[in-house]
Amino acid sequence: MKTTATYDSATDTFTLEKGIWRGAFPIGDLQKWLTFYRQQMERYPAQARSYAEDVKALEALAKQIGAKLH
């Protein structure tokens, strides 16, 4: 299932959406969430493809807004 990540500059937040799930977070937490989903890929290899979509969406968002990632 495709994940989308969008940035709202008015509130300085990003929204992550996947299917019916949706969450909004401070843009300062982008790296934290990217790290979380990468760790989930390692912990749960059977679900790695699903988490890869989350990582891909977050990395694309970071590139779009010019965020520095570790």
Backbone as CSV, one residue per row, in Angstrom:
resi,resn,N_x,N_y,N_z,CA_x,CA_y,CA_z,C_x,C_y,C_z
1,MET,0.845,-1.168,0.000,0.000,0.000,0.000,0.895,1.237,0.000
2,LYS,0.557,2.175,-0.847,1.361,3.381,-0.996,1.202,4.311,0.208
3,THR,2.320,4.884,0.626,2.346,5.866,1.706,2.632,7.228,1.096
4,THR,1.949,8.253,1.597,2.237,9.612,1.160,2.613,10.454,2.370
5,ALA,3.525,11.371,2.155,3.956,12.306,3.197,3.868,13.707,2.615
6,THR,3.190,14.594,3.328,3.031,15.972,2.866,3.423,16.928,3.984
7,TYR,3.914,18.085,3.570,4.363,19.108,4.513,3.386,20.264,4.528
8,ASP,3.066,20.758,5.721,2.213,21.934,5.889,3.066,23.027,6.519
9,SER,3.483,23.992,5.702,4.370,25.047,6.197,3.667,25.976,7.183
10,ALA,2.357,26.078,7.099,1.611,26.955,8.010,1.681,26.456,9.454
11,THR,1.701,25.133,9.608,1.744,24.556,10.962,3.092,23.918,11.274
12,ASP,4.004,23.904,10.275,5.318,23.282,10.400,5.197,21.817,10.826
13,THR,4.260,21.131,10.181,4.037,19.709,10.450,4.065,18.934,9.135
14,PHE,4.205,17.616,9.274,4.045,16.750,8.109,2.991,15.715,8.432
15,THR,2.310,15.276,7.389,1.276,14.262,7.540,1.695,13.033,6.757
16,LEU,1.593,11.899,7.416,1.901,10.615,6.811,0.576,9.875,6.665
17,GLU,0.283,9.401,5.451,-0.972,8.707,5.181,-0.717,7.380,4.481
18,LYS,-1.428,6.358,4.966,-1.323,5.025,4.372,-2.675,4.350,4.560
19,GLY,-3.374,4.160,3.471,-4.712,3.580,3.578,-5.610,4.492,4.396
20,ILE,-6.244,3.933,5.420,-7.131,4.737,6.264,-6.391,5.377,7.436
21,TRP,-5.104,5.002,7.626,-4.321,5.568,8.733,-3.745,6.906,8.316
22,ARG,-3.756,7.840,9.245,-3.196,9.169,8.999,-2.654,9.725,10.312
23,GLY,-1.475,10.315,10.255,-0.889,10.941,11.437,-0.165,12.216,11.066
24,ALA,-0.273,13.226,11.919,0.417,14.496,11.697,1.434,14.692,12.815
25,PHE,2.633,15.165,12.434,3.743,15.270,13.372,4.533,16.553,13.120
26,PRO,5.228,17.063,14.133,6.093,18.233,13.918,7.192,17.882,12.917
27,ILE,7.518,18.808,12.040,8.538,18.543,11.030,9.885,18.226,11.685
28,GLY,10.108,18.725,12.877,11.340,18.416,13.607,11.477,16.947,13.968
29,ASP,10.382,16.193,13.904,10.402,14.760,14.212,10.577,13.887,12.973
30,LEU,10.792,14.499,11.816,10.914,13.724,10.577,12.013,12.677,10.677
31,GLN,13.178,13.060,11.146,14.291,12.106,11.261,13.941,10.971,12.217
32,LYS,13.280,11.291,13.313,12.885,10.271,14.290,11.982,9.215,13.646
33,TRP,11.008,9.672,12.862,10.093,8.734,12.217,10.781,7.939,11.121
34,LEU,11.695,8.551,10.408,12.448,7.827,9.394,13.292,6.725,10.038
35,THR,13.932,7.049,11.132,14.720,6.050,11.863,13.826,4.924,12.369
36,PHE,12.664,5.269,12.902,11.719,4.271,13.408,11.335,3.277,12.309
37,TYR,10.938,3.782,11.146,10.502,2.887,10.074,11.648,2.057,9.517
38,ARG,12.846,2.608,9.488,14.004,1.808,9.067,14.262,0.667,10.056
39,GLN,14.127,0.966,11.339,14.309,-0.080,12.359,13.219,-1.143,12.255
40,GLN,12.005,-0.728,11.941,10.913,-1.689,11.782,11.216,-2.644,10.631
41,MET,11.822,-2.143,9.577,12.194,-2.996,8.445,13.163,-4.094,8.893
42,GLU,14.090,-3.741,9.766,15.066,-4.711,10.264,14.435,-5.689,11.245
43,ARG,13.579,-5.192,12.112,12.953,-6.038,13.139,11.927,-7.005,12.573
44,TYR,11.232,-6.577,11.534,10.139,-7.368,10.981,10.333,-7.554,9.472
45,PRO,11.281,-8.406,9.096,11.608,-8.582,7.683,10.406,-8.993,6.822
46,ALA,9.472,-9.725,7.392,8.301,-10.143,6.623,7.441,-8.944,6.210
47,GLN,7.547,-7.853,6.949,6.779,-6.638,6.655,7.656,-5.529,6.063
48,ALA,8.896,-5.845,5.745,9.854,-4.836,5.287,9.343,-4.063,4.071
49,ARG,8.660,-4.737,3.173,8.165,-4.055,1.974,7.171,-2.955,2.336
50,SER,6.343,-3.229,3.309,5.366,-2.234,3.758,6.071,-1.033,4.382
51,TYR,7.044,-1.300,5.240,7.789,-0.213,5.876,8.642,0.549,4.869
52,ALA,9.090,-0.125,3.818,9.890,0.533,2.785,9.094,1.653,2.125
53,GLU,7.789,1.473,1.990,6.945,2.526,1.427,6.948,3.756,2.329
54,ASP,6.940,3.540,3.645,6.985,4.651,4.595,8.315,5.388,4.499
55,VAL,9.394,4.635,4.443,10.731,5.218,4.324,10.834,6.019,3.030
56,LYS,10.363,5.439,1.948,10.407,6.112,0.648,9.649,7.441,0.690
57,ALA,8.466,7.445,1.287,7.663,8.669,1.367,8.347,9.729,2.220
58,LEU,8.924,9.315,3.355,9.589,10.273,4.238,10.864,10.830,3.608
59,GLU,11.622,9.973,2.927,12.827,10.442,2.250,12.477,11.421,1.127
60,ALA,11.410,11.148,0.398,10.979,12.051,-0.675,10.551,13.397,-0.101
61,LEU,9.853,13.373,1.023,9.436,14.612,1.663,10.656,15.410,2.122
62,ALA,11.609,14.737,2.732,12.824,15.415,3.197,13.546,16.075,2.024
63,LYS,13.628,15.369,0.916,14.282,15.927,-0.273,13.502,17.137,-0.778
64,GLN,12.201,17.017,-0.801,11.336,18.094,-1.296,11.522,19.382,-0.485
65,ILE,11.635,19.245,0.830,11.735,20.441,1.676,13.182,20.810,2.013
66,GLY,14.122,19.989,1.540,15.527,20.285,1.766,16.013,19.981,3.169
67,ALA,15.366,19.030,3.829,15.761,18.653,5.192,17.022,17.803,5.136
68,LYS,17.896,18.008,6.105,19.114,17.206,6.222,18.780,15.956,7.032
69,LEU,19.122,14.790,6.478,18.869,13.518,7.158,20.174,12.834,7.493
70,HIS,20.131,12.021,8.514,21.327,11.264,8.923,21.248,9.864,8.383
